[in-house]
mmCIF file of C-alpha atoms and ligand atoms in Angstrom:
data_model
loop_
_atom_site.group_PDB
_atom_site.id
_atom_site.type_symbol
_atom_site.label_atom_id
_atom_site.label_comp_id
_atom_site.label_asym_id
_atom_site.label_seq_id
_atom_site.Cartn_x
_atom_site.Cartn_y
_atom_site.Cartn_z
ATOM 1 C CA UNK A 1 -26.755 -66.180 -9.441
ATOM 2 C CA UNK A 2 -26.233 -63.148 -7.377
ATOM 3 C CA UNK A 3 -23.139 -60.950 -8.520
ATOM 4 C CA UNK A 4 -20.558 -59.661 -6.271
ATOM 5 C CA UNK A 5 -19.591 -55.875 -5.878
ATOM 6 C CA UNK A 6 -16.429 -54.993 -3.943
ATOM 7 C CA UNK A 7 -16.905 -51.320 -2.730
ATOM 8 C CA UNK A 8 -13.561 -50.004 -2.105
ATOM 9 C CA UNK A 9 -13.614 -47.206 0.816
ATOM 10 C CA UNK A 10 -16.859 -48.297 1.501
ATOM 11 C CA UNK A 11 -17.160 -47.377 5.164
ATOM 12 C CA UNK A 12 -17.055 -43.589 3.778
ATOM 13 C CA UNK A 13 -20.104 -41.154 2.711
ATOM 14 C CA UNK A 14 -20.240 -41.964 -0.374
ATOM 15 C CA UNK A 15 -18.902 -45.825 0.163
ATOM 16 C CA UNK A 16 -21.462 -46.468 2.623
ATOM 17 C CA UNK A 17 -24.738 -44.756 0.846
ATOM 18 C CA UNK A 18 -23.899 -47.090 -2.100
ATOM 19 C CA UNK A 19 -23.803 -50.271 -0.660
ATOM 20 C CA UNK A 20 -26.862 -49.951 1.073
ATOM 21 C CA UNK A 21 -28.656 -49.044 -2.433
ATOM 22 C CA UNK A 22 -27.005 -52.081 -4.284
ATOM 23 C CA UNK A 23 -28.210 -54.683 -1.349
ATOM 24 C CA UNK A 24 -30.788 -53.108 -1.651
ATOM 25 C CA UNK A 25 -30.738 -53.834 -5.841
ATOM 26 C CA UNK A 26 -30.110 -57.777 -4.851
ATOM 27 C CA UNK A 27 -26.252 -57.456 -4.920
ATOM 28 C CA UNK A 28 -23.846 -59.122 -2.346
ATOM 29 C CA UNK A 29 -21.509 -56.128 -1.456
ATOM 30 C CA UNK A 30 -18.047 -56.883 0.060
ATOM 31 C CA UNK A 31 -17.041 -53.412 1.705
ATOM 32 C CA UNK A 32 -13.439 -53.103 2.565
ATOM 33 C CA UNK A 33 -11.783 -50.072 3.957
ATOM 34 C CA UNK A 34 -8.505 -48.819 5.912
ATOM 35 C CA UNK A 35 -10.591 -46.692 7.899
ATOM 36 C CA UNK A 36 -8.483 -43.745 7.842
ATOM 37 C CA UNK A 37 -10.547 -41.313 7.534
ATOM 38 C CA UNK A 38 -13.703 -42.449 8.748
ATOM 39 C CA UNK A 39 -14.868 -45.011 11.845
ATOM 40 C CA UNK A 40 -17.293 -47.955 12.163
ATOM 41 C CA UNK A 41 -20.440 -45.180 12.623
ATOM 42 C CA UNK A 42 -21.500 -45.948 8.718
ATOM 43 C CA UNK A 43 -21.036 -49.762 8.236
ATOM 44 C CA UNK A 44 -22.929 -50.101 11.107
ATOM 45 C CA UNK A 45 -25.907 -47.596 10.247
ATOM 46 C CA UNK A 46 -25.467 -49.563 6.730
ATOM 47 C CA UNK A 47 -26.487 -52.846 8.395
ATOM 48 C CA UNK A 48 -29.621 -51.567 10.153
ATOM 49 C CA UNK A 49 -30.981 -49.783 7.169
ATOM 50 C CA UNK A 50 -30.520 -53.257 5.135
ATOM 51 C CA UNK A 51 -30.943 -55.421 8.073
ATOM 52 C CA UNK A 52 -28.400 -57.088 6.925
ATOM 53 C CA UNK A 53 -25.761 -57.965 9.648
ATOM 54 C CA UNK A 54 -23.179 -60.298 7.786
ATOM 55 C CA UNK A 55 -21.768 -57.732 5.013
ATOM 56 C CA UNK A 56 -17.879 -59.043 4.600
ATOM 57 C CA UNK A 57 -16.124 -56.428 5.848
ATOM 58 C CA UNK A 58 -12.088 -56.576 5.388
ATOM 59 C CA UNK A 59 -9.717 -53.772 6.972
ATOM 60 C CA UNK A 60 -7.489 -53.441 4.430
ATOM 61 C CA UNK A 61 -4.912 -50.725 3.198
ATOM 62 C CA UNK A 62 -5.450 -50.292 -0.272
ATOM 63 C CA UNK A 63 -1.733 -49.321 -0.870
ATOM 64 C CA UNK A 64 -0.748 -52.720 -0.406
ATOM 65 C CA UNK A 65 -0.513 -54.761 -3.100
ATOM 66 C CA UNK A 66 -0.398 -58.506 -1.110
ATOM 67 C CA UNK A 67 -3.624 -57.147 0.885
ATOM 68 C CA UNK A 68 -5.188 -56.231 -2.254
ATOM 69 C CA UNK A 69 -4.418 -59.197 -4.649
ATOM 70 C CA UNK A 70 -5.434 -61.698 -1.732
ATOM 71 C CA UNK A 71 -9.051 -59.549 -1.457
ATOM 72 C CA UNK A 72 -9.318 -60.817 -5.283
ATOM 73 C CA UNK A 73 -8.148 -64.081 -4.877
ATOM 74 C CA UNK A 74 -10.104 -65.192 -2.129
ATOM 75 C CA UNK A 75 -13.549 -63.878 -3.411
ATOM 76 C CA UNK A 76 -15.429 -64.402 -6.650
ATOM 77 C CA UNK A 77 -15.905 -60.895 -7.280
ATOM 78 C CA UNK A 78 -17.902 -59.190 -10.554
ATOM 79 C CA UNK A 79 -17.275 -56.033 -10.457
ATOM 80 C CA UNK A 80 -15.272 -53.307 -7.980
ATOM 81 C CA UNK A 81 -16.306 -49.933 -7.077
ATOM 82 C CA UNK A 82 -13.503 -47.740 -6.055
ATOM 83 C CA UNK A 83 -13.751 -45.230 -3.924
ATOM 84 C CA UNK A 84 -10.954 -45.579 -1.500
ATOM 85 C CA UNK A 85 -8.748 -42.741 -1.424
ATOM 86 C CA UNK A 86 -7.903 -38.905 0.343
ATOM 87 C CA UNK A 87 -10.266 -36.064 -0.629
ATOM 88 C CA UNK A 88 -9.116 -32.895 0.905
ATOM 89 C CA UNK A 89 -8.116 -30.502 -1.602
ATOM 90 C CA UNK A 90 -6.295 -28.144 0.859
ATOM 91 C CA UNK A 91 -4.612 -30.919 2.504
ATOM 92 C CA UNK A 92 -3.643 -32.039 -1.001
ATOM 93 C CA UNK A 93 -1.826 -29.221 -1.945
ATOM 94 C CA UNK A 94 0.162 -29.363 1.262
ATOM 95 C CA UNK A 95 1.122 -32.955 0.852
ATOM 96 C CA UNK A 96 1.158 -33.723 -2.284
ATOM 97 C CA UNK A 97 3.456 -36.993 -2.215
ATOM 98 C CA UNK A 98 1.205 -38.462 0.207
ATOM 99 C CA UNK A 99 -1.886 -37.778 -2.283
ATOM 100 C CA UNK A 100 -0.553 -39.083 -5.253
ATOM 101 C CA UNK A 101 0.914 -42.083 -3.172
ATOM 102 C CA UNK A 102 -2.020 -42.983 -1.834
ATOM 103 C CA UNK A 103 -4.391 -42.254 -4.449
ATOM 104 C CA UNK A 104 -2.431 -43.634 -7.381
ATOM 105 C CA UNK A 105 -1.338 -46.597 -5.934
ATOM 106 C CA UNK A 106 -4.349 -47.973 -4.670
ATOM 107 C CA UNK A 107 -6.057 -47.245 -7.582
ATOM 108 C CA UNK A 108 -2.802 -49.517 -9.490
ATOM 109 C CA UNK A 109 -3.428 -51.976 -7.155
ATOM 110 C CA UNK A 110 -6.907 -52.786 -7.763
ATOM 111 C CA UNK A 111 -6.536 -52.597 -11.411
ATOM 112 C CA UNK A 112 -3.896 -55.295 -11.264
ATOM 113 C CA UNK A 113 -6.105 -57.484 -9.024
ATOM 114 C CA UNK A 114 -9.131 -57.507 -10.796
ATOM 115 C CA UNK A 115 -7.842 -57.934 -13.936
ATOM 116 C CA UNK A 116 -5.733 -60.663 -12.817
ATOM 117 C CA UNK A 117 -8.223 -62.276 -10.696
ATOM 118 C CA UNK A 118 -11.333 -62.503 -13.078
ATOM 119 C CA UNK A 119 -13.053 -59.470 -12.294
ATOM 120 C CA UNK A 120 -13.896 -57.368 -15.588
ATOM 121 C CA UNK A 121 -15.765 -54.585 -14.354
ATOM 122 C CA UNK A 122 -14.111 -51.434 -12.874
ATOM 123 C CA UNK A 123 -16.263 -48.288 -11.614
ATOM 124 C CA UNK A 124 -13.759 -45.521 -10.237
ATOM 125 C CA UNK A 125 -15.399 -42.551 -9.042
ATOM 126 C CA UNK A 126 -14.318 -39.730 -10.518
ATOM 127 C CA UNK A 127 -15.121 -35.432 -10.044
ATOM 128 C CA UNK A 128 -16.266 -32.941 -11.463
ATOM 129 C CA UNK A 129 -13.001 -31.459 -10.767
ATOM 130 C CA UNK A 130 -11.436 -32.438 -13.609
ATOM 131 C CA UNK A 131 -13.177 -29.865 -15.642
ATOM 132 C CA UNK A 132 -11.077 -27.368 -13.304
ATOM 133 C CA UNK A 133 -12.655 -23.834 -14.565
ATOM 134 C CA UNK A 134 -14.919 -24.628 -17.380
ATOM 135 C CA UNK A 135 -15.480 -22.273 -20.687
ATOM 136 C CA UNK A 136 -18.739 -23.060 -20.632
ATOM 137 C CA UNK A 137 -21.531 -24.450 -18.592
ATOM 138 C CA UNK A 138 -23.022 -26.920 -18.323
ATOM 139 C CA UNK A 139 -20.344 -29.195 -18.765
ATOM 140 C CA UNK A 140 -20.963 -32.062 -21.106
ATOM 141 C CA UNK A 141 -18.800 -35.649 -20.644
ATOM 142 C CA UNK A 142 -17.165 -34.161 -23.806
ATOM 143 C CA UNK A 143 -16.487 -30.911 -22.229
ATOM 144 C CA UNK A 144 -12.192 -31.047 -22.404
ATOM 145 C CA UNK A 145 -10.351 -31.256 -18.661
ATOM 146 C CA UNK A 146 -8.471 -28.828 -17.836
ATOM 147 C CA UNK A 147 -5.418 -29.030 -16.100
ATOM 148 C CA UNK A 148 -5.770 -29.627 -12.400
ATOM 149 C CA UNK A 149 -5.480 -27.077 -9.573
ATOM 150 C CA UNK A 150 -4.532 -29.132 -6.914
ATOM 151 C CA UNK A 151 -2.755 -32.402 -6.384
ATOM 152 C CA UNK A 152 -6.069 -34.066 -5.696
ATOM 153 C CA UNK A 153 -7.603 -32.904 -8.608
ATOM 154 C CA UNK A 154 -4.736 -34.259 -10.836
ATOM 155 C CA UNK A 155 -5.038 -37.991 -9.059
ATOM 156 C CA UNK A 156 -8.553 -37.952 -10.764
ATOM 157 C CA UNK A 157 -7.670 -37.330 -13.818
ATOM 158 C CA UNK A 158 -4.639 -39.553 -13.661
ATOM 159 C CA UNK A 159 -6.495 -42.497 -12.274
ATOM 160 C CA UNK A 160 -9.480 -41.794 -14.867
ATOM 161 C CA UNK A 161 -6.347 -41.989 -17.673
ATOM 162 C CA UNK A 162 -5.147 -45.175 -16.359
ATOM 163 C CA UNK A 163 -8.634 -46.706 -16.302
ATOM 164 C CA UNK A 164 -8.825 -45.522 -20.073
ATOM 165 C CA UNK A 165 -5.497 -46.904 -20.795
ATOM 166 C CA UNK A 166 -5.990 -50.508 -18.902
ATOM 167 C CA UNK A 167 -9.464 -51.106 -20.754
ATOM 168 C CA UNK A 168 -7.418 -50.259 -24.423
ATOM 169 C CA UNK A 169 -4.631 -52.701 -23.516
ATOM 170 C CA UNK A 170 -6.480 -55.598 -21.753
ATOM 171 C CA UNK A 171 -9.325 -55.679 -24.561
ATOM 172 C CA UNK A 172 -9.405 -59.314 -25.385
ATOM 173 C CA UNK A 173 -7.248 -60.375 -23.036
ATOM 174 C CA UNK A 174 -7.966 -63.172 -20.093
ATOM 175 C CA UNK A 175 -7.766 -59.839 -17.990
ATOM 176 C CA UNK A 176 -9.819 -57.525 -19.795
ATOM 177 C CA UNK A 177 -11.451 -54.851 -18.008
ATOM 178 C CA UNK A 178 -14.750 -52.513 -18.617
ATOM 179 C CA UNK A 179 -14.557 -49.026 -17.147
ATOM 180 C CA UNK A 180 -16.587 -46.920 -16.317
ATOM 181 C CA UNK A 181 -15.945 -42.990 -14.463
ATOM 182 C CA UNK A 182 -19.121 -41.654 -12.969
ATOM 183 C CA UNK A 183 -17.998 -37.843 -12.325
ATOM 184 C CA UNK A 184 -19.778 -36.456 -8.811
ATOM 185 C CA UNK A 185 -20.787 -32.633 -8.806
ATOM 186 C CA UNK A 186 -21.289 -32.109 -4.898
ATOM 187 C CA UNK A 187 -22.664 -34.634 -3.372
ATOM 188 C CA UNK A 188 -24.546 -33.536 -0.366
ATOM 189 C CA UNK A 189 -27.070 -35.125 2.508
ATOM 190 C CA UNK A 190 -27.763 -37.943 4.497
ATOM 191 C CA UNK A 191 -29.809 -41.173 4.000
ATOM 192 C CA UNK A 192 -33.532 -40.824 4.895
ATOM 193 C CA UNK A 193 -33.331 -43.054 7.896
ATOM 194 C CA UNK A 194 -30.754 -40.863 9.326
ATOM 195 C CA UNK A 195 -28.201 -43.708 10.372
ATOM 196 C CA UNK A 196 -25.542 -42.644 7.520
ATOM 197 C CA UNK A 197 -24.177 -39.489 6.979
ATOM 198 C CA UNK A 198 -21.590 -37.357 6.306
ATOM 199 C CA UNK A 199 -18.349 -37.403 9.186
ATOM 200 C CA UNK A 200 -15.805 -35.353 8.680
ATOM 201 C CA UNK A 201 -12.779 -35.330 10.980
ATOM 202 C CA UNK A 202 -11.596 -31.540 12.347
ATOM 203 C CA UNK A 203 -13.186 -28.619 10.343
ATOM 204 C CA UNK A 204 -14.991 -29.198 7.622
ATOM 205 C CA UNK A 205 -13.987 -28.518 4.324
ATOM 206 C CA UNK A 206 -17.175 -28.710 1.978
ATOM 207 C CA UNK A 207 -20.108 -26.496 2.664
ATOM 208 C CA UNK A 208 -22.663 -28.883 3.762
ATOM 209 C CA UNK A 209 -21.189 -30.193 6.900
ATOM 210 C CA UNK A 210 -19.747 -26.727 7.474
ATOM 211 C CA UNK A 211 -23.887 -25.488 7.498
ATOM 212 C CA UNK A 212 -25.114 -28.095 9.817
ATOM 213 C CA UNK A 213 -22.160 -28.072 12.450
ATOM 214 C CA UNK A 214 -22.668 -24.356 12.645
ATOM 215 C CA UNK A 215 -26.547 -25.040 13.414
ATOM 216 C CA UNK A 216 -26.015 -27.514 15.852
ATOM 217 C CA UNK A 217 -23.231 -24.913 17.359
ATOM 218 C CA UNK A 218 -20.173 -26.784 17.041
ATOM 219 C CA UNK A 219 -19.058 -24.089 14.844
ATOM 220 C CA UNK A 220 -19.585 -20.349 15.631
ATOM 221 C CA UNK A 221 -20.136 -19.091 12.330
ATOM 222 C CA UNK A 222 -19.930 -20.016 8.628
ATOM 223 C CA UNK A 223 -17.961 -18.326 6.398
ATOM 224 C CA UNK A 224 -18.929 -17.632 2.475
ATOM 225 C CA UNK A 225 -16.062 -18.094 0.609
ATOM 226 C CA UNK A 226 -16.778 -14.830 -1.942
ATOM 227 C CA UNK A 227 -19.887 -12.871 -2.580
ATOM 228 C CA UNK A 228 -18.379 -11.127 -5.470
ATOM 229 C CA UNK A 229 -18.477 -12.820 -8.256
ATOM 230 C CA UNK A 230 -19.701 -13.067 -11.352
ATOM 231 C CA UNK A 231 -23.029 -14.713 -10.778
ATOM 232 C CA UNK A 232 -26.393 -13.266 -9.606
ATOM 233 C CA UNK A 233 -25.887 -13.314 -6.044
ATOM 234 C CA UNK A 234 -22.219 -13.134 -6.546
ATOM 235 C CA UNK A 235 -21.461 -15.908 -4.572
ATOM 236 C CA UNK A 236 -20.606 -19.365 -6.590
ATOM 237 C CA UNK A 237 -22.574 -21.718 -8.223
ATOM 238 C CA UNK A 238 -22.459 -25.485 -8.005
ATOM 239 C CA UNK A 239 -24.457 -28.400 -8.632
ATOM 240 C CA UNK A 240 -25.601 -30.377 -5.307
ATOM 241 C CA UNK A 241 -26.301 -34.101 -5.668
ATOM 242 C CA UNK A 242 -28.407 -35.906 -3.306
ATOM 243 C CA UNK A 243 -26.274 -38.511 -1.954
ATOM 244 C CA UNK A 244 -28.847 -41.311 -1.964
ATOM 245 C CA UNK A 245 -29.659 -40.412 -5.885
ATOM 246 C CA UNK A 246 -25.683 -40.136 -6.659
ATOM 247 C CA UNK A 247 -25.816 -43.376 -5.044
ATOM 248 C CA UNK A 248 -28.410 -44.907 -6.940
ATOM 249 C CA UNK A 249 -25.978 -44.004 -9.788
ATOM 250 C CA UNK A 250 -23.672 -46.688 -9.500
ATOM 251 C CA UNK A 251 -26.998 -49.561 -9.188
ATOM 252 C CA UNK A 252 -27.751 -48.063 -12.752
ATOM 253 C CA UNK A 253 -23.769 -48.135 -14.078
ATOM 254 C CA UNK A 254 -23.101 -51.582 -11.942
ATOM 255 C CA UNK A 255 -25.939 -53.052 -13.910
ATOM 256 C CA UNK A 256 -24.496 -51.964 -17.146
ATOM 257 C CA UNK A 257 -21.493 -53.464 -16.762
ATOM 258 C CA UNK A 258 -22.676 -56.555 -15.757
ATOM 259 C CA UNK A 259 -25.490 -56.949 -18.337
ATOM 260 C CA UNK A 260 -23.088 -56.275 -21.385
ATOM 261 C CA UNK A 261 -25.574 -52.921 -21.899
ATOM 262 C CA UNK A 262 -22.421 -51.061 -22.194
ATOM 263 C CA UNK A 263 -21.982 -48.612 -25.405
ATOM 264 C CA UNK A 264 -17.773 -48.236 -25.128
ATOM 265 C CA UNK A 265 -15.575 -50.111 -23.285
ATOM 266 C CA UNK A 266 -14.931 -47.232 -21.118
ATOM 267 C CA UNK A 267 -17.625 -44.832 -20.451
ATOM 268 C CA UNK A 268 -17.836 -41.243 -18.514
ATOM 269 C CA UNK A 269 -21.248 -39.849 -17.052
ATOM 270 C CA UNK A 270 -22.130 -36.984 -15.264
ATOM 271 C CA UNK A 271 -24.137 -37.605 -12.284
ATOM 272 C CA UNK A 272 -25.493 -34.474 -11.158
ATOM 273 C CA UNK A 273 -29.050 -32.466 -11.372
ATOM 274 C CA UNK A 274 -28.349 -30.316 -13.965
ATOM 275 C CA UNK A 275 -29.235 -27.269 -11.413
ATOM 276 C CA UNK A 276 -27.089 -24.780 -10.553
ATOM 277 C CA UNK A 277 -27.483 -23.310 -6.907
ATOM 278 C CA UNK A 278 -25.301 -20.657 -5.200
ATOM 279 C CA UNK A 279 -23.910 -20.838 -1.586
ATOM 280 C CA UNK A 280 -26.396 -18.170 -0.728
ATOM 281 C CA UNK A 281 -28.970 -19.896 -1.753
ATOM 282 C CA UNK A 282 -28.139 -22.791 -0.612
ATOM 283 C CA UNK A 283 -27.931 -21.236 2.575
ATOM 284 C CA UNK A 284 -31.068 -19.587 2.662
ATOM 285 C CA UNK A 285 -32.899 -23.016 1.983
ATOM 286 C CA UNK A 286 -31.152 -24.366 4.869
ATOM 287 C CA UNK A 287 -32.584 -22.103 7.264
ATOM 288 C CA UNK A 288 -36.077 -21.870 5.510
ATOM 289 C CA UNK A 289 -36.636 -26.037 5.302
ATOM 290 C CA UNK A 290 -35.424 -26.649 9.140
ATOM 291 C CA UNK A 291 -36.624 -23.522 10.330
ATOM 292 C CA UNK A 292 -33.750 -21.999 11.901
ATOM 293 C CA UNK A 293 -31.519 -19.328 11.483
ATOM 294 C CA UNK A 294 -27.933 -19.935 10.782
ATOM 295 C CA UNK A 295 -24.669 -17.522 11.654
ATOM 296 C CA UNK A 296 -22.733 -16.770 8.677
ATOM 297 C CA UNK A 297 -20.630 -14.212 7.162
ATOM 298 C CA UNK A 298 -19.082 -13.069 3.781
ATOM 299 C CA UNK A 299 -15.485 -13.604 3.734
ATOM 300 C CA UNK A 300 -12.877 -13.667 1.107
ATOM 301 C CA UNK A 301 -12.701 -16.049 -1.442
ATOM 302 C CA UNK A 302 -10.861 -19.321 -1.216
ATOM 303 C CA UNK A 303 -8.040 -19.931 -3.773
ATOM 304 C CA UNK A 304 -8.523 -22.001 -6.099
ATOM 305 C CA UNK A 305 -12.282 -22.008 -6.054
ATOM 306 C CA UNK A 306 -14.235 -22.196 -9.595
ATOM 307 C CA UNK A 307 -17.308 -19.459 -10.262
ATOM 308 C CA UNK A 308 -19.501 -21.183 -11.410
ATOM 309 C CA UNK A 309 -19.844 -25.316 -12.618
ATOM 310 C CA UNK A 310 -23.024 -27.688 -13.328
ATOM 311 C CA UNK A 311 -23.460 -30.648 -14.790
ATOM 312 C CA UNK A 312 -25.683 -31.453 -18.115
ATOM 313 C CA UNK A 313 -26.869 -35.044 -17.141
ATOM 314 C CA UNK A 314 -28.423 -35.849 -20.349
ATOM 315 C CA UNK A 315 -26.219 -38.805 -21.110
ATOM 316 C CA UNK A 316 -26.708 -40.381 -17.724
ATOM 317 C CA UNK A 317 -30.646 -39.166 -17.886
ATOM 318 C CA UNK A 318 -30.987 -40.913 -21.597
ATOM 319 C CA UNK A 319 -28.205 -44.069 -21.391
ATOM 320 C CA UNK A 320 -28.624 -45.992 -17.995
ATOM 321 C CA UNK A 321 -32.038 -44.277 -17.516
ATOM 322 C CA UNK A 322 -30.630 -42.704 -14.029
ATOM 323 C CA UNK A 323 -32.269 -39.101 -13.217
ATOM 324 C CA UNK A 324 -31.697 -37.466 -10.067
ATOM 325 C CA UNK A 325 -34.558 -37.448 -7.596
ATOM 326 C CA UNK A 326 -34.659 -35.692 -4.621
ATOM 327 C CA UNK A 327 -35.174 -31.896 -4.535
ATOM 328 C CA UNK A 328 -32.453 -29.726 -2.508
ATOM 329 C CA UNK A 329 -34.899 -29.025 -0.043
ATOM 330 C CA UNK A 330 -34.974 -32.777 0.992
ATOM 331 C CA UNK A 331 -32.255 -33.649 0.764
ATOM 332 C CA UNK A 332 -30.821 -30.489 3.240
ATOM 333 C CA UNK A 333 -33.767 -31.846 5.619
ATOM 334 C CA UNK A 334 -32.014 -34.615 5.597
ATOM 335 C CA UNK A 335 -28.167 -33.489 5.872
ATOM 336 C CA UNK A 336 -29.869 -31.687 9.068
ATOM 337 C CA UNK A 337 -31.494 -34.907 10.745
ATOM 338 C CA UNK A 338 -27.838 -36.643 10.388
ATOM 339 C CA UNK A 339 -26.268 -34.087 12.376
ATOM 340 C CA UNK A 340 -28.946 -34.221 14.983
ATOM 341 C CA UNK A 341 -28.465 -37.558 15.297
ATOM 342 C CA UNK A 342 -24.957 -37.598 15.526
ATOM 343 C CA UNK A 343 -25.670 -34.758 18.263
ATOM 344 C CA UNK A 344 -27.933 -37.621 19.830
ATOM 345 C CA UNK A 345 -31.069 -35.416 19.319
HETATM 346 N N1 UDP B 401 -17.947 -22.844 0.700
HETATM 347 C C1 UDP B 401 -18.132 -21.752 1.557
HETATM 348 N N2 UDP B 401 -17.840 -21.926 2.876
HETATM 349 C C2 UDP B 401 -17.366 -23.105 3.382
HETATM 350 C C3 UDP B 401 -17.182 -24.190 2.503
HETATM 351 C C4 UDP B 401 -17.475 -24.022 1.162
HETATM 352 O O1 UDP B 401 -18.551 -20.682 1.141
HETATM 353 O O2 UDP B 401 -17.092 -23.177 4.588
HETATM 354 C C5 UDP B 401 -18.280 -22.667 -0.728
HETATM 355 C C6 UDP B 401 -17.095 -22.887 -1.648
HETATM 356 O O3 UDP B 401 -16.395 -21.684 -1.812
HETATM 357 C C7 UDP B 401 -17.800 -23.361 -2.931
HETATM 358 C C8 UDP B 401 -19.036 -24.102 -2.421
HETATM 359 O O4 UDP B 401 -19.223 -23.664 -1.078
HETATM 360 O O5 UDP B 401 -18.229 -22.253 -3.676
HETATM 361 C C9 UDP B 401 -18.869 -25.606 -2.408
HETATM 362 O O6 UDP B 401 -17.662 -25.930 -1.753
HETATM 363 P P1 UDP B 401 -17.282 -27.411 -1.325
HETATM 364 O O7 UDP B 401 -15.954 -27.356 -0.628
HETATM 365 O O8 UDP B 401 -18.406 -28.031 -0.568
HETATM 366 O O9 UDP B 401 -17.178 -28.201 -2.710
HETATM 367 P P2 UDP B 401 -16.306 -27.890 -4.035
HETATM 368 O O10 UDP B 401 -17.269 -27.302 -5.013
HETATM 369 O O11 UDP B 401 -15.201 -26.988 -3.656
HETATM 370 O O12 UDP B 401 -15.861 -29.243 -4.438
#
């Protein structure tokens, strides 16, 4: 029988990208979503790539608990994939209550349903921000956390704590619950077909979108957060994902869960190349791969920024047999084609 995966948030990047690759694995996908912070653009695109046009879809705010517990009691579902919650570190910082409100509490929520409701598999999607400012890199699943720098950074490592402490207490229980926390580097790019994409509302925050809104000239200029530090080009190094390969992640965790392949009852992986590439150089294969030349400029650094971070994905590599595919190149060609499309070109 076909299994059932509830992505939470799921009209997002990152939502969206995944549940085309698990209906694409054979999975029925419920997506449900508040839609705060993104519109119907995705789920849509998400249809056409699958061809799929009857994905459930349920608007529903996260934060409330009668919402979420009907969501679990109405559907047979296997396992959840949560993704729903803010992202903006800045914004964070500045309103913290509201992050921690949000982000805790939906997170609560879910845990409650599923565990209550028969589903035993929990995949929260975690960051590589929780390592804050490593000692040393690359940063193994064992590497410790340190403590956050920002409100958003401390409602992953919360929520990855409570995961932790659910599975403990719930083992053997009616309501036990599996974790696992797949922790992102930078995700980056579109889908190949060009019909999902990044969509960030106002200014963007991360690099990526900040590159390809300046091409298209919605932006004058980009700005380089620091060109002097301690790396070779002095500008910082991070580890950029592919977002169809992070994607593919959670088919390869998903799987795990629900074919009892599991090692722990709560495991942590990496997912990132194992690469690390500055902002310069990302920025130079930008311009190189779509042929263009982009304004930018060095400016100073932005607080709270980390030199230099990269994953070692051995244990993803060697345990659920995930790798990451696509080369940067790519997978910029293809962060470019989504903004031309969204430009209607
Ligand atoms: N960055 C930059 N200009 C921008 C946005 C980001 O130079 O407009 C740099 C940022 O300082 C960091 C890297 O790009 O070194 C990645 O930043 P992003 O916000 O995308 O992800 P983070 O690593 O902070 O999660």
């Amino acid at each position: 029988m076909k299994k059932t995966v509830l992505v939470s948030g799921g009209a997002g990047f990152i939502g969206s990208h995944v549940t085309v690759e698990l209906i694409e694995a054979g999975y029925d996908v419920i997506v449900a979503d508040n839609m705060s912070n993104c519109d119907m653009t995705c789920f849509e695109g998400v249809k056409k790539i699958t061809g799929k046009e009857d994905i459930p879809f349920f608007k529903i705010d996260f934060c409330k608990e009668e919402e979420v517990r009907k969501l679990f009691s109405d559907n047979k579902i296997d396992a959840v994939i949560h993704f729903a919650a803010f992202k903006a570190v800045g914004e964070s910082v500045a309103k913290p209550v509201m992050y921690y409100k949000n982000n805790l509490n939906s997170f609560l929520n879910v845990l409650e349903a599923a565990s209550a409701h028969g589903c035993h598999n929990v995949l929260f999607s975690s960051s590589a921000t929780v390592y804050g400012e490593p000692d040393k890199v690359p940063v193994t699943e064992n590497t410790p956390r340190k403590p956050a720098t920002s409100p958003y950074g401390n409602t992953k490592q919360m929520c990855e704590d409570i995961l932790q402490d659910t599975v403990k207490a719930t083992k053997g229980t009616d309501g036990e619950i599996k974790g696992i926390l797949l922790r992102y580097f930078n995700p980056i790019g579109a889908h190949p077909s060009a019909l999902i994409g990044e969509l960030p509302r106002g200014v963007p925050n991360n690099l990526v979108p900040f590159i390809t809104q300046t091409a298209i000239g919605k932006r004058e200029c980009l700005s380089i957060f620091g060109n002097d530090y301690p790396t070779p080009d002095g500008t910082c190094l991070r580890d950029y994902i592919d977002i169809v390969d992070l994607a593919k992640a959670h088919v390869f965790a998903v799987g795990r869960m629900l074919e009892n392949k599991m090692k722990a009852d709560c495991e942590i992986f990496n997912i990132g190349t194992g690469k690390p590439v500055s902002v310069l150089e990302l920025v130079n294969s930008f311009e190189r791969v779509n042929g263009l030349k982009l304004n930018y400029k060095f400016a100073p650094r932005r607080a709270g920024d980390v030199t230099a971070i990269w994953a070692d994905p051995t244990l993803a590599n060697k345990e659920m047999g995930w790798k990451a595919e696509r080369s940067v190149d790519e997978t910029l060609a293809a962060a470019w084609a989504w903004e031309k499309h969204l430009a209607g070109k």
